[in-house]
JSON list of C-alpha atoms in Angstrom, two decimals:
[
{"chain": "I", "resi": 1, "resn": "ASN", "atom": "CA", "xyz": [12.76, 27.70, -11.26]},
{"chain": "I", "resi": 2, "resn": "ALA", "atom": "CA", "xyz": [9.79, 26.62, -9.12]},
{"chain": "I", "resi": 3, "resn": "GLY", "atom": "CA", "xyz": [6.96, 27.11, -11.67]},
{"chain": "I", "resi": 4, "resn": "VAL", "atom": "CA", "xyz": [3.59, 26.70, -9.94]},
{"chain": "I", "resi": 5, "resn": "THR", "atom": "CA", "xyz": [3.63, 25.89, -6.23]},
{"chain": "I", "resi": 6, "resn": "GLN", "atom": "CA", "xyz": [0.57, 24.57, -4.40]},
{"chain": "I", "resi": 7, "resn": "THR", "atom": "CA", "xyz": [0.10, 24.09, -0.69]},
{"chain": "I", "resi": 8, "resn": "PRO", "atom": "CA", "xyz": [-0.81, 21.92, 1.06]},
{"chain": "I", "resi": 9, "resn": "LYS", "atom": "CA", "xyz": [-0.22, 18.66, -0.85]},
{"chain": "I", "resi": 10, "resn": "PHE", "atom": "CA", "xyz": [-2.65, 16.66, 1.29]},
{"chain": "I", "resi": 11, "resn": "GLN", "atom": "CA", "xyz": [-5.50, 17.68, 3.56]},
{"chain": "I", "resi": 12, "resn": "VAL", "atom": "CA", "xyz": [-8.29, 15.94, 5.45]},
{"chain": "I", "resi": 13, "resn": "LEU", "atom": "CA", "xyz": [-11.24, 18.07, 6.55]},
{"chain": "I", "resi": 14, "resn": "LYS", "atom": "CA", "xyz": [-14.37, 17.37, 8.48]},
{"chain": "I", "resi": 15, "resn": "THR", "atom": "CA", "xyz": [-17.70, 18.32, 6.93]},
{"chain": "I", "resi": 16, "resn": "GLY", "atom": "CA", "xyz": [-18.40, 21.98, 7.58]},
{"chain": "I", "resi": 17, "resn": "GLN", "atom": "CA", "xyz": [-14.80, 23.02, 8.11]},
{"chain": "I", "resi": 18, "resn": "SER", "atom": "CA", "xyz": [-13.22, 25.71, 5.98]},
{"chain": "I", "resi": 19, "resn": "MET", "atom": "CA", "xyz": [-9.80, 25.95, 4.38]},
{"chain": "I", "resi": 20, "resn": "THR", "atom": "CA", "xyz": [-7.82, 27.85, 1.78]},
{"chain": "I", "resi": 21, "resn": "LEU", "atom": "CA", "xyz": [-5.69, 26.24, -0.90]},
{"chain": "I", "resi": 22, "resn": "GLN", "atom": "CA", "xyz": [-2.72, 28.37, -1.86]},
{"chain": "I", "resi": 23, "resn": "CYS", "atom": "CA", "xyz": [-1.17, 28.72, -5.31]},
{"chain": "I", "resi": 24, "resn": "ALA", "atom": "CA", "xyz": [1.76, 30.83, -6.43]},
{"chain": "I", "resi": 25, "resn": "GLN", "atom": "CA", "xyz": [3.61, 31.07, -9.74]},
{"chain": "I", "resi": 26, "resn": "ASP", "atom": "CA", "xyz": [6.95, 32.67, -10.52]},
{"chain": "I", "resi": 27, "resn": "MET", "atom": "CA", "xyz": [6.72, 32.77, -14.33]},
{"chain": "I", "resi": 28, "resn": "ASN", "atom": "CA", "xyz": [5.10, 36.20, -14.62]},
{"chain": "I", "resi": 29, "resn": "HIS", "atom": "CA", "xyz": [1.99, 34.60, -16.12]},
{"chain": "I", "resi": 30, "resn": "ASN", "atom": "CA", "xyz": [-1.15, 36.69, -16.50]},
{"chain": "I", "resi": 31, "resn": "SER", "atom": "CA", "xyz": [-3.79, 33.99, -16.21]},
{"chain": "I", "resi": 32, "resn": "MET", "atom": "CA", "xyz": [-4.36, 31.53, -13.38]},
{"chain": "I", "resi": 33, "resn": "TYR", "atom": "CA", "xyz": [-6.86, 28.71, -12.96]},
{"chain": "I", "resi": 34, "resn": "TRP", "atom": "CA", "xyz": [-8.27, 26.28, -10.42]},
{"chain": "I", "resi": 35, "resn": "TYR", "atom": "CA", "xyz": [-9.39, 22.84, -11.60]},
{"chain": "I", "resi": 36, "resn": "ARG", "atom": "CA", "xyz": [-10.65, 19.79, -9.78]},
{"chain": "I", "resi": 37, "resn": "GLN", "atom": "CA", "xyz": [-10.03, 16.27, -11.00]},
{"chain": "I", "resi": 38, "resn": "ASP", "atom": "CA", "xyz": [-12.32, 13.37, -10.21]},
{"chain": "I", "resi": 39, "resn": "PRO", "atom": "CA", "xyz": [-11.98, 9.81, -11.54]},
{"chain": "I", "resi": 40, "resn": "GLY", "atom": "CA", "xyz": [-13.43, 9.43, -15.04]},
{"chain": "I", "resi": 41, "resn": "MET", "atom": "CA", "xyz": [-14.43, 13.09, -15.28]},
{"chain": "I", "resi": 42, "resn": "GLY", "atom": "CA", "xyz": [-11.25, 14.74, -16.43]},
{"chain": "I", "resi": 43, "resn": "LEU", "atom": "CA", "xyz": [-10.40, 18.23, -15.20]},
{"chain": "I", "resi": 44, "resn": "ARG", "atom": "CA", "xyz": [-13.22, 20.64, -14.46]},
{"chain": "I", "resi": 45, "resn": "LEU", "atom": "CA", "xyz": [-12.69, 24.37, -14.14]},
{"chain": "I", "resi": 46, "resn": "ILE", "atom": "CA", "xyz": [-13.75, 25.91, -10.85]},
{"chain": "I", "resi": 47, "resn": "TYR", "atom": "CA", "xyz": [-12.63, 29.53, -11.23]},
{"chain": "I", "resi": 48, "resn": "TYR", "atom": "CA", "xyz": [-10.14, 31.42, -13.28]},
{"chain": "I", "resi": 49, "resn": "SER", "atom": "CA", "xyz": [-8.43, 34.79, -13.31]},
{"chain": "I", "resi": 50, "resn": "ALA", "atom": "CA", "xyz": [-7.52, 36.23, -16.71]},
{"chain": "I", "resi": 51, "resn": "SER", "atom": "CA", "xyz": [-5.40, 38.94, -15.13]},
{"chain": "I", "resi": 52, "resn": "GLU", "atom": "CA", "xyz": [-4.61, 40.50, -11.78]},
{"chain": "I", "resi": 53, "resn": "GLY", "atom": "CA", "xyz": [-7.75, 41.94, -10.24]},
{"chain": "I", "resi": 54, "resn": "THR", "atom": "CA", "xyz": [-10.24, 39.86, -12.21]},
{"chain": "I", "resi": 55, "resn": "THR", "atom": "CA", "xyz": [-11.87, 36.51, -11.48]},
{"chain": "I", "resi": 56, "resn": "ASP", "atom": "CA", "xyz": [-14.60, 34.55, -13.22]},
{"chain": "I", "resi": 57, "resn": "LYS", "atom": "CA", "xyz": [-16.60, 31.39, -12.62]},
{"chain": "I", "resi": 58, "resn": "GLY", "atom": "CA", "xyz": [-15.91, 28.14, -14.39]},
{"chain": "I", "resi": 59, "resn": "GLU", "atom": "CA", "xyz": [-18.03, 25.02, -14.76]},
{"chain": "I", "resi": 60, "resn": "VAL", "atom": "CA", "xyz": [-18.29, 24.05, -11.08]},
{"chain": "I", "resi": 61, "resn": "PRO", "atom": "CA", "xyz": [-17.96, 27.19, -8.88]},
{"chain": "I", "resi": 62, "resn": "ASN", "atom": "CA", "xyz": [-20.58, 26.35, -6.23]},
{"chain": "I", "resi": 63, "resn": "GLY", "atom": "CA", "xyz": [-19.11, 26.02, -2.75]},
{"chain": "I", "resi": 64, "resn": "TYR", "atom": "CA", "xyz": [-15.87, 27.81, -3.64]},
{"chain": "I", "resi": 65, "resn": "ASN", "atom": "CA", "xyz": [-14.48, 31.33, -3.61]},
{"chain": "I", "resi": 66, "resn": "VAL", "atom": "CA", "xyz": [-11.23, 32.68, -4.99]},
{"chain": "I", "resi": 67, "resn": "SER", "atom": "CA", "xyz": [-8.90, 35.60, -4.49]},
{"chain": "I", "resi": 68, "resn": "ARG", "atom": "CA", "xyz": [-6.31, 36.87, -6.94]},
{"chain": "I", "resi": 69, "resn": "LEU", "atom": "CA", "xyz": [-4.09, 38.47, -4.32]},
{"chain": "I", "resi": 70, "resn": "ASN", "atom": "CA", "xyz": [-1.52, 39.78, -6.81]},
{"chain": "I", "resi": 71, "resn": "LYS", "atom": "CA", "xyz": [-0.06, 38.64, -10.11]},
{"chain": "I", "resi": 72, "resn": "ARG", "atom": "CA", "xyz": [1.71, 35.70, -8.48]},
{"chain": "I", "resi": 73, "resn": "GLU", "atom": "CA", "xyz": [-0.92, 34.31, -6.12]},
{"chain": "I", "resi": 74, "resn": "PHE", "atom": "CA", "xyz": [-4.38, 32.82, -6.63]},
{"chain": "I", "resi": 75, "resn": "SER", "atom": "CA", "xyz": [-6.09, 31.15, -3.68]},
{"chain": "I", "resi": 76, "resn": "LEU", "atom": "CA", "xyz": [-9.13, 28.88, -3.51]},
{"chain": "I", "resi": 77, "resn": "ARG", "atom": "CA", "xyz": [-11.34, 28.85, -0.43]},
{"chain": "I", "resi": 78, "resn": "LEU", "atom": "CA", "xyz": [-13.84, 26.26, 0.71]},
{"chain": "I", "resi": 79, "resn": "GLU", "atom": "CA", "xyz": [-16.14, 27.99, 3.20]},
{"chain": "I", "resi": 80, "resn": "SER", "atom": "CA", "xyz": [-18.01, 24.91, 4.43]},
{"chain": "I", "resi": 81, "resn": "ALA", "atom": "CA", "xyz": [-16.51, 21.70, 3.12]},
{"chain": "I", "resi": 82, "resn": "ALA", "atom": "CA", "xyz": [-18.77, 18.88, 1.92]},
{"chain": "I", "resi": 83, "resn": "PRO", "atom": "CA", "xyz": [-17.91, 15.25, 1.06]},
{"chain": "I", "resi": 84, "resn": "SER", "atom": "CA", "xyz": [-18.70, 16.05, -2.60]},
{"chain": "I", "resi": 85, "resn": "GLN", "atom": "CA", "xyz": [-15.65, 18.33, -2.58]},
{"chain": "I", "resi": 86, "resn": "THR", "atom": "CA", "xyz": [-13.33, 15.38, -2.04]},
{"chain": "I", "resi": 87, "resn": "SER", "atom": "CA", "xyz": [-11.05, 15.62, -5.06]},
{"chain": "I", "resi": 88, "resn": "VAL", "atom": "CA", "xyz": [-7.62, 16.46, -6.35]},
{"chain": "I", "resi": 89, "resn": "TYR", "atom": "CA", "xyz": [-7.26, 20.19, -6.94]},
{"chain": "I", "resi": 90, "resn": "PHE", "atom": "CA", "xyz": [-4.86, 21.61, -9.49]},
{"chain": "I", "resi": 91, "resn": "CYS", "atom": "CA", "xyz": [-3.81, 25.19, -9.90]},
{"chain": "I", "resi": 92, "resn": "ALA", "atom": "CA", "xyz": [-2.48, 26.23, -13.33]},
{"chain": "I", "resi": 93, "resn": "SER", "atom": "CA", "xyz": [-1.12, 29.35, -14.94]},
{"chain": "I", "resi": 94, "resn": "SER", "atom": "CA", "xyz": [-0.48, 30.57, -18.47]},
{"chain": "I", "resi": 95, "resn": "LEU", "atom": "CA", "xyz": [0.96, 33.64, -20.15]},
{"chain": "I", "resi": 96, "resn": "GLN", "atom": "CA", "xyz": [-2.43, 34.16, -21.77]},
{"chain": "I", "resi": 97, "resn": "GLY", "atom": "CA", "xyz": [-5.17, 32.01, -23.23]},
{"chain": "I", "resi": 98, "resn": "ALA", "atom": "CA", "xyz": [-3.27, 31.00, -26.35]},
{"chain": "I", "resi": 99, "resn": "TYR", "atom": "CA", "xyz": [-0.32, 29.51, -24.48]},
{"chain": "I", "resi": 100, "resn": "GLY", "atom": "CA", "xyz": [0.05, 26.18, -22.73]},
{"chain": "I", "resi": 101, "resn": "TYR", "atom": "CA", "xyz": [-0.81, 25.81, -19.07]},
{"chain": "I", "resi": 102, "resn": "THR", "atom": "CA", "xyz": [1.71, 24.98, -16.37]},
{"chain": "I", "resi": 103, "resn": "PHE", "atom": "CA", "xyz": [0.11, 22.96, -13.59]},
{"chain": "I", "resi": 104, "resn": "GLY", "atom": "CA", "xyz": [1.05, 22.75, -9.94]},
{"chain": "I", "resi": 105, "resn": "SER", "atom": "CA", "xyz": [1.59, 19.36, -8.32]},
{"chain": "I", "resi": 106, "resn": "GLY", "atom": "CA", "xyz": [-1.92, 19.27, -6.87]},
{"chain": "I", "resi": 107, "resn": "THR", "atom": "CA", "xyz": [-3.68, 19.11, -3.50]},
{"chain": "I", "resi": 108, "resn": "ARG", "atom": "CA", "xyz": [-5.39, 15.89, -2.55]},
{"chain": "I", "resi": 109, "resn": "LEU", "atom": "CA", "xyz": [-8.36, 16.85, -0.38]},
{"chain": "I", "resi": 110, "resn": "THR", "atom": "CA", "xyz": [-10.56, 14.44, 1.52]},
{"chain": "I", "resi": 111, "resn": "VAL", "atom": "CA", "xyz": [-13.71, 15.63, 3.29]},
{"chain": "I", "resi": 112, "resn": "VAL", "atom": "CA", "xyz": [-15.12, 13.18, 5.85]},
{"chain": "P", "resi": 1, "resn": "GLN", "atom": "CA", "xyz": [-19.62, 21.43, -23.89]},
{"chain": "P", "resi": 2, "resn": "GLN", "atom": "CA", "xyz": [-16.98, 18.95, -22.73]},
{"chain": "P", "resi": 3, "resn": "PRO", "atom": "CA", "xyz": [-15.01, 17.64, -25.73]},
{"chain": "P", "resi": 4, "resn": "VAL", "atom": "CA", "xyz": [-15.26, 13.92, -26.39]},
{"chain": "P", "resi": 5, "resn": "GLN", "atom": "CA", "xyz": [-12.10, 11.85, -26.61]},
{"chain": "P", "resi": 6, "resn": "SER", "atom": "CA", "xyz": [-11.72, 8.48, -28.28]},
{"chain": "P", "resi": 7, "resn": "PRO", "atom": "CA", "xyz": [-10.71, 5.83, -27.62]},
{"chain": "P", "resi": 8, "resn": "GLN", "atom": "CA", "xyz": [-11.10, 5.76, -23.83]},
{"chain": "P", "resi": 9, "resn": "ALA", "atom": "CA", "xyz": [-8.12, 3.45, -23.53]},
{"chain": "P", "resi": 10, "resn": "VAL", "atom": "CA", "xyz": [-5.47, 1.94, -25.77]},
{"chain": "P", "resi": 11, "resn": "ILE", "atom": "CA", "xyz": [-2.82, -0.70, -25.16]},
{"chain": "P", "resi": 12, "resn": "LEU", "atom": "CA", "xyz": [0.32, -0.82, -27.28]},
{"chain": "P", "resi": 13, "resn": "ARG", "atom": "CA", "xyz": [3.60, -2.64, -27.51]},
{"chain": "P", "resi": 14, "resn": "GLU", "atom": "CA", "xyz": [6.76, -0.61, -27.81]},
{"chain": "P", "resi": 15, "resn": "GLY", "atom": "CA", "xyz": [7.25, 0.63, -31.34]},
{"chain": "P", "resi": 16, "resn": "GLU", "atom": "CA", "xyz": [3.56, 0.65, -32.28]},
{"chain": "P", "resi": 17, "resn": "ASP", "atom": "CA", "xyz": [1.64, 3.76, -33.30]},
{"chain": "P", "resi": 18, "resn": "ALA", "atom": "CA", "xyz": [-1.51, 5.28, -31.81]},
{"chain": "P", "resi": 19, "resn": "VAL", "atom": "CA", "xyz": [-4.02, 8.01, -32.61]},
{"chain": "P", "resi": 20, "resn": "ILE", "atom": "CA", "xyz": [-6.15, 9.79, -30.03]},
{"chain": "P", "resi": 21, "resn": "ASN", "atom": "CA", "xyz": [-9.08, 11.89, -31.18]},
{"chain": "P", "resi": 22, "resn": "CYS", "atom": "CA", "xyz": [-10.81, 14.89, -29.63]},
{"chain": "P", "resi": 23, "resn": "SER", "atom": "CA", "xyz": [-14.12, 16.23, -30.89]},
{"chain": "P", "resi": 24, "resn": "SER", "atom": "CA", "xyz": [-16.12, 19.31, -29.90]},
{"chain": "P", "resi": 25, "resn": "SER", "atom": "CA", "xyz": [-19.63, 20.51, -30.67]},
{"chain": "P", "resi": 26, "resn": "LYS", "atom": "CA", "xyz": [-18.51, 24.15, -30.40]},
{"chain": "P", "resi": 27, "resn": "ALA", "atom": "CA", "xyz": [-16.44, 26.35, -32.70]},
{"chain": "P", "resi": 28, "resn": "LEU", "atom": "CA", "xyz": [-12.91, 26.20, -31.37]},
{"chain": "P", "resi": 29, "resn": "TYR", "atom": "CA", "xyz": [-10.18, 28.80, -31.05]},
{"chain": "P", "resi": 30, "resn": "SER", "atom": "CA", "xyz": [-7.54, 26.37, -29.87]},
{"chain": "P", "resi": 31, "resn": "VAL", "atom": "CA", "xyz": [-6.89, 22.79, -28.83]},
{"chain": "P", "resi": 32, "resn": "HIS", "atom": "CA", "xyz": [-4.32, 21.82, -26.21]},
{"chain": "P", "resi": 33, "resn": "TRP", "atom": "CA", "xyz": [-2.88, 18.38, -25.52]},
{"chain": "P", "resi": 34, "resn": "TYR", "atom": "CA", "xyz": [-1.56, 17.25, -22.13]},
{"chain": "P", "resi": 35, "resn": "ARG", "atom": "CA", "xyz": [-0.15, 14.03, -20.70]},
{"chain": "P", "resi": 36, "resn": "GLN", "atom": "CA", "xyz": [-0.58, 13.02, -17.06]},
{"chain": "P", "resi": 37, "resn": "LYS", "atom": "CA", "xyz": [1.34, 10.26, -15.33]},
{"chain": "P", "resi": 38, "resn": "HIS", "atom": "CA", "xyz": [-0.29, 8.54, -12.39]},
{"chain": "P", "resi": 39, "resn": "GLY", "atom": "CA", "xyz": [-0.19, 10.71, -9.27]},
{"chain": "P", "resi": 40, "resn": "GLU", "atom": "CA", "xyz": [1.38, 13.65, -11.10]},
{"chain": "P", "resi": 41, "resn": "ALA", "atom": "CA", "xyz": [0.23, 16.90, -12.65]},
{"chain": "P", "resi": 42, "resn": "PRO", "atom": "CA", "xyz": [-0.72, 17.18, -16.33]},
{"chain": "P", "resi": 43, "resn": "VAL", "atom": "CA", "xyz": [2.14, 18.27, -18.55]},
{"chain": "P", "resi": 44, "resn": "PHE", "atom": "CA", "xyz": [1.64, 20.44, -21.62]},
{"chain": "P", "resi": 45, "resn": "LEU", "atom": "CA", "xyz": [2.51, 18.77, -24.93]},
{"chain": "P", "resi": 46, "resn": "MET", "atom": "CA", "xyz": [1.35, 21.20, -27.60]},
{"chain": "P", "resi": 47, "resn": "ILE", "atom": "CA", "xyz": [-1.25, 23.72, -28.67]},
{"chain": "P", "resi": 48, "resn": "LEU", "atom": "CA", "xyz": [-3.00, 24.06, -32.02]},
{"chain": "P", "resi": 49, "resn": "LEU", "atom": "CA", "xyz": [-4.55, 27.38, -32.90]},
{"chain": "P", "resi": 50, "resn": "LYS", "atom": "CA", "xyz": [-7.32, 28.13, -35.34]},
{"chain": "P", "resi": 51, "resn": "GLY", "atom": "CA", "xyz": [-5.68, 28.84, -38.68]},
{"chain": "P", "resi": 52, "resn": "GLY", "atom": "CA", "xyz": [-2.39, 27.39, -37.48]},
{"chain": "P", "resi": 53, "resn": "GLU", "atom": "CA", "xyz": [-0.29, 24.57, -38.81]},
{"chain": "P", "resi": 54, "resn": "GLN", "atom": "CA", "xyz": [0.02, 21.00, -37.67]},
{"chain": "P", "resi": 55, "resn": "LYS", "atom": "CA", "xyz": [2.43, 20.88, -34.79]},
{"chain": "P", "resi": 56, "resn": "GLY", "atom": "CA", "xyz": [4.65, 18.35, -33.15]},
{"chain": "P", "resi": 57, "resn": "HIS", "atom": "CA", "xyz": [7.96, 16.85, -32.48]},
{"chain": "P", "resi": 58, "resn": "GLU", "atom": "CA", "xyz": [9.59, 13.91, -34.17]},
{"chain": "P", "resi": 59, "resn": "LYS", "atom": "CA", "xyz": [7.34, 11.22, -32.78]},
{"chain": "P", "resi": 60, "resn": "ILE", "atom": "CA", "xyz": [4.39, 13.09, -31.26]},
{"chain": "P", "resi": 61, "resn": "SER", "atom": "CA", "xyz": [2.36, 15.36, -33.48]},
{"chain": "P", "resi": 62, "resn": "ALA", "atom": "CA", "xyz": [-1.18, 16.68, -33.75]},
{"chain": "P", "resi": 63, "resn": "SER", "atom": "CA", "xyz": [-3.61, 18.12, -36.24]},
{"chain": "P", "resi": 64, "resn": "PHE", "atom": "CA", "xyz": [-6.63, 20.40, -35.99]},
{"chain": "P", "resi": 65, "resn": "ASN", "atom": "CA", "xyz": [-9.56, 20.20, -38.41]},
{"chain": "P", "resi": 66, "resn": "GLU", "atom": "CA", "xyz": [-11.34, 23.54, -37.94]},
{"chain": "P", "resi": 67, "resn": "LYS", "atom": "CA", "xyz": [-14.31, 22.61, -40.11]},
{"chain": "P", "resi": 68, "resn": "LYS", "atom": "CA", "xyz": [-15.08, 19.51, -38.08]},
{"chain": "P", "resi": 69, "resn": "GLN", "atom": "CA", "xyz": [-13.91, 20.96, -34.72]},
{"chain": "P", "resi": 70, "resn": "GLN", "atom": "CA", "xyz": [-11.74, 17.90, -34.27]},
{"chain": "P", "resi": 71, "resn": "SER", "atom": "CA", "xyz": [-8.15, 17.33, -33.28]},
{"chain": "P", "resi": 72, "resn": "SER", "atom": "CA", "xyz": [-6.02, 14.21, -33.38]},
{"chain": "P", "resi": 73, "resn": "LEU", "atom": "CA", "xyz": [-2.84, 13.36, -31.49]},
{"chain": "P", "resi": 74, "resn": "TYR", "atom": "CA", "xyz": [-0.43, 11.01, -33.26]},
{"chain": "P", "resi": 75, "resn": "LEU", "atom": "CA", "xyz": [2.10, 8.95, -31.31]},
{"chain": "P", "resi": 76, "resn": "THR", "atom": "CA", "xyz": [4.63, 7.22, -33.52]},
{"chain": "P", "resi": 77, "resn": "ALA", "atom": "CA", "xyz": [6.95, 4.37, -32.57]},
{"chain": "P", "resi": 78, "resn": "SER", "atom": "CA", "xyz": [5.70, 4.44, -28.98]},
{"chain": "P", "resi": 79, "resn": "GLN", "atom": "CA", "xyz": [8.07, 4.20, -26.03]},
{"chain": "P", "resi": 80, "resn": "LEU", "atom": "CA", "xyz": [7.42, 3.01, -22.47]},
{"chain": "P", "resi": 81, "resn": "SER", "atom": "CA", "xyz": [7.62, 6.64, -21.36]},
{"chain": "P", "resi": 82, "resn": "TYR", "atom": "CA", "xyz": [4.54, 7.48, -23.44]},
{"chain": "P", "resi": 83, "resn": "SER", "atom": "CA", "xyz": [2.29, 5.64, -20.96]},
{"chain": "P", "resi": 84, "resn": "GLY", "atom": "CA", "xyz": [-0.15, 7.89, -19.14]},
{"chain": "P", "resi": 85, "resn": "THR", "atom": "CA", "xyz": [-3.48, 9.61, -19.56]},
{"chain": "P", "resi": 86, "resn": "TYR", "atom": "CA", "xyz": [-3.82, 12.05, -22.44]},
{"chain": "P", "resi": 87, "resn": "PHE", "atom": "CA", "xyz": [-6.20, 14.96, -22.23]},
{"chain": "P", "resi": 88, "resn": "CYS", "atom": "CA", "xyz": [-7.31, 17.40, -24.84]},
{"chain": "P", "resi": 89, "resn": "GLY", "atom": "CA", "xyz": [-8.37, 20.85, -23.68]},
{"chain": "P", "resi": 90, "resn": "THR", "atom": "CA", "xyz": [-10.46, 23.08, -25.88]},
{"chain": "P", "resi": 91, "resn": "GLU", "atom": "CA", "xyz": [-10.96, 26.83, -25.91]},
{"chain": "P", "resi": 92, "resn": "ILE", "atom": "CA", "xyz": [-14.05, 28.01, -27.75]},
{"chain": "P", "resi": 93, "resn": "THR", "atom": "CA", "xyz": [-14.19, 31.06, -29.95]},
{"chain": "P", "resi": 94, "resn": "GLY", "atom": "CA", "xyz": [-15.29, 34.44, -28.65]},
{"chain": "P", "resi": 95, "resn": "GLY", "atom": "CA", "xyz": [-17.30, 35.70, -25.71]},
{"chain": "P", "resi": 96, "resn": "THR", "atom": "CA", "xyz": [-16.45, 35.22, -22.07]},
{"chain": "P", "resi": 97, "resn": "SER", "atom": "CA", "xyz": [-15.02, 31.77, -22.69]},
{"chain": "P", "resi": 98, "resn": "TYR", "atom": "CA", "xyz": [-11.79, 33.14, -24.09]},
{"chain": "P", "resi": 99, "resn": "GLY", "atom": "CA", "xyz": [-8.87, 31.95, -22.01]},
{"chain": "P", "resi": 100, "resn": "LYS", "atom": "CA", "xyz": [-10.63, 29.01, -20.37]},
{"chain": "P", "resi": 101, "resn": "LEU", "atom": "CA", "xyz": [-9.99, 25.38, -21.25]},
{"chain": "P", "resi": 102, "resn": "THR", "atom": "CA", "xyz": [-12.57, 22.63, -21.10]},
{"chain": "P", "resi": 103, "resn": "PHE", "atom": "CA", "xyz": [-10.95, 19.20, -20.87]},
{"chain": "P", "resi": 104, "resn": "GLY", "atom": "CA", "xyz": [-12.01, 15.89, -22.30]},
{"chain": "P", "resi": 105, "resn": "GLN", "atom": "CA", "xyz": [-12.42, 12.85, -20.07]},
{"chain": "P", "resi": 106, "resn": "GLY", "atom": "CA", "xyz": [-8.99, 11.50, -20.99]},
{"chain": "P", "resi": 107, "resn": "THR", "atom": "CA", "xyz": [-7.52, 8.56, -22.90]},
{"chain": "P", "resi": 108, "resn": "ILE", "atom": "CA", "xyz": [-5.46, 6.02, -20.97]},
{"chain": "P", "resi": 109, "resn": "LEU", "atom": "CA", "xyz": [-2.44, 4.89, -22.98]},
{"chain": "P", "resi": 110, "resn": "THR", "atom": "CA", "xyz": [-0.46, 1.87, -21.82]},
{"chain": "P", "resi": 111, "resn": "VAL", "atom": "CA", "xyz": [2.74, 0.83, -23.57]},
{"chain": "P", "resi": 112, "resn": "HIS", "atom": "CA", "xyz": [4.13, -2.64, -22.86]},
{"chain": "P", "resi": 113, "resn": "PRO", "atom": "CA", "xyz": [7.67, -3.89, -23.60]}
]
C-alpha cells in the first residue's frame, strides 16, 4: 500500500527554470493538497483540489500552477523558479475535509 | 488566520507529561493534530470535530473548546518516540475554506532518557 507518492525527492533548479512536481495517491481519496514548509513557518497551503476537476488557491499560490489530472494525480508546476521558492514541498490527500490527511514524503527543492 | 501554538518548544524526561495548545481567532469546524519527525512527512494523530467528543489513545489525547476556538494535545508518560514537532491544523467553518487546513507554526517536543 503505497499511500501518497511524490517525485522527485530532491531537485536543484536554476532561477528561471521550470519544473513539475508529481503526486499520486492510491487510497481513492477525493481531496488533494500541495503545501510548502519553510523553517519556523509551519506548513502553508499552495493549492488544493476538493475533488477531481476542481482546484482552488491556498495561502501562497503566486508563482505556481496545478493540475488535477484524474482522481489519483495532482501535479504542481513552477513556471519560472525563483530563490524564494526554495522549500520542502508536501503533497497530501484526504477522503474529504473532515478526515485526516496522508502526506507524501516530500520534495526538497533548491533554486539557485 | 494561522492558529497560534504554545509553547514553541518543550523539553521532557521520559515519563513526564506535556500539554500543547492551539488557538484560533476564527470559528472552527475541526482541529487536526500531526507529528513530524526530522526529515520526514507529518503523520496524522487525530481530528476533533465541532460538537464531537474528546479523542485519543491511551497516552495521547486531545480536547476542543468550541467556545474559545482552542484545542489542547495531552501527552502522558512521554516516551522517547514522542520526540518531534507537533502541528495543529485548523479548518474554519463555512464558505470556501471548507476542506482546507491552516497549520500552526509547530511545537518542538524533545524527550530525554
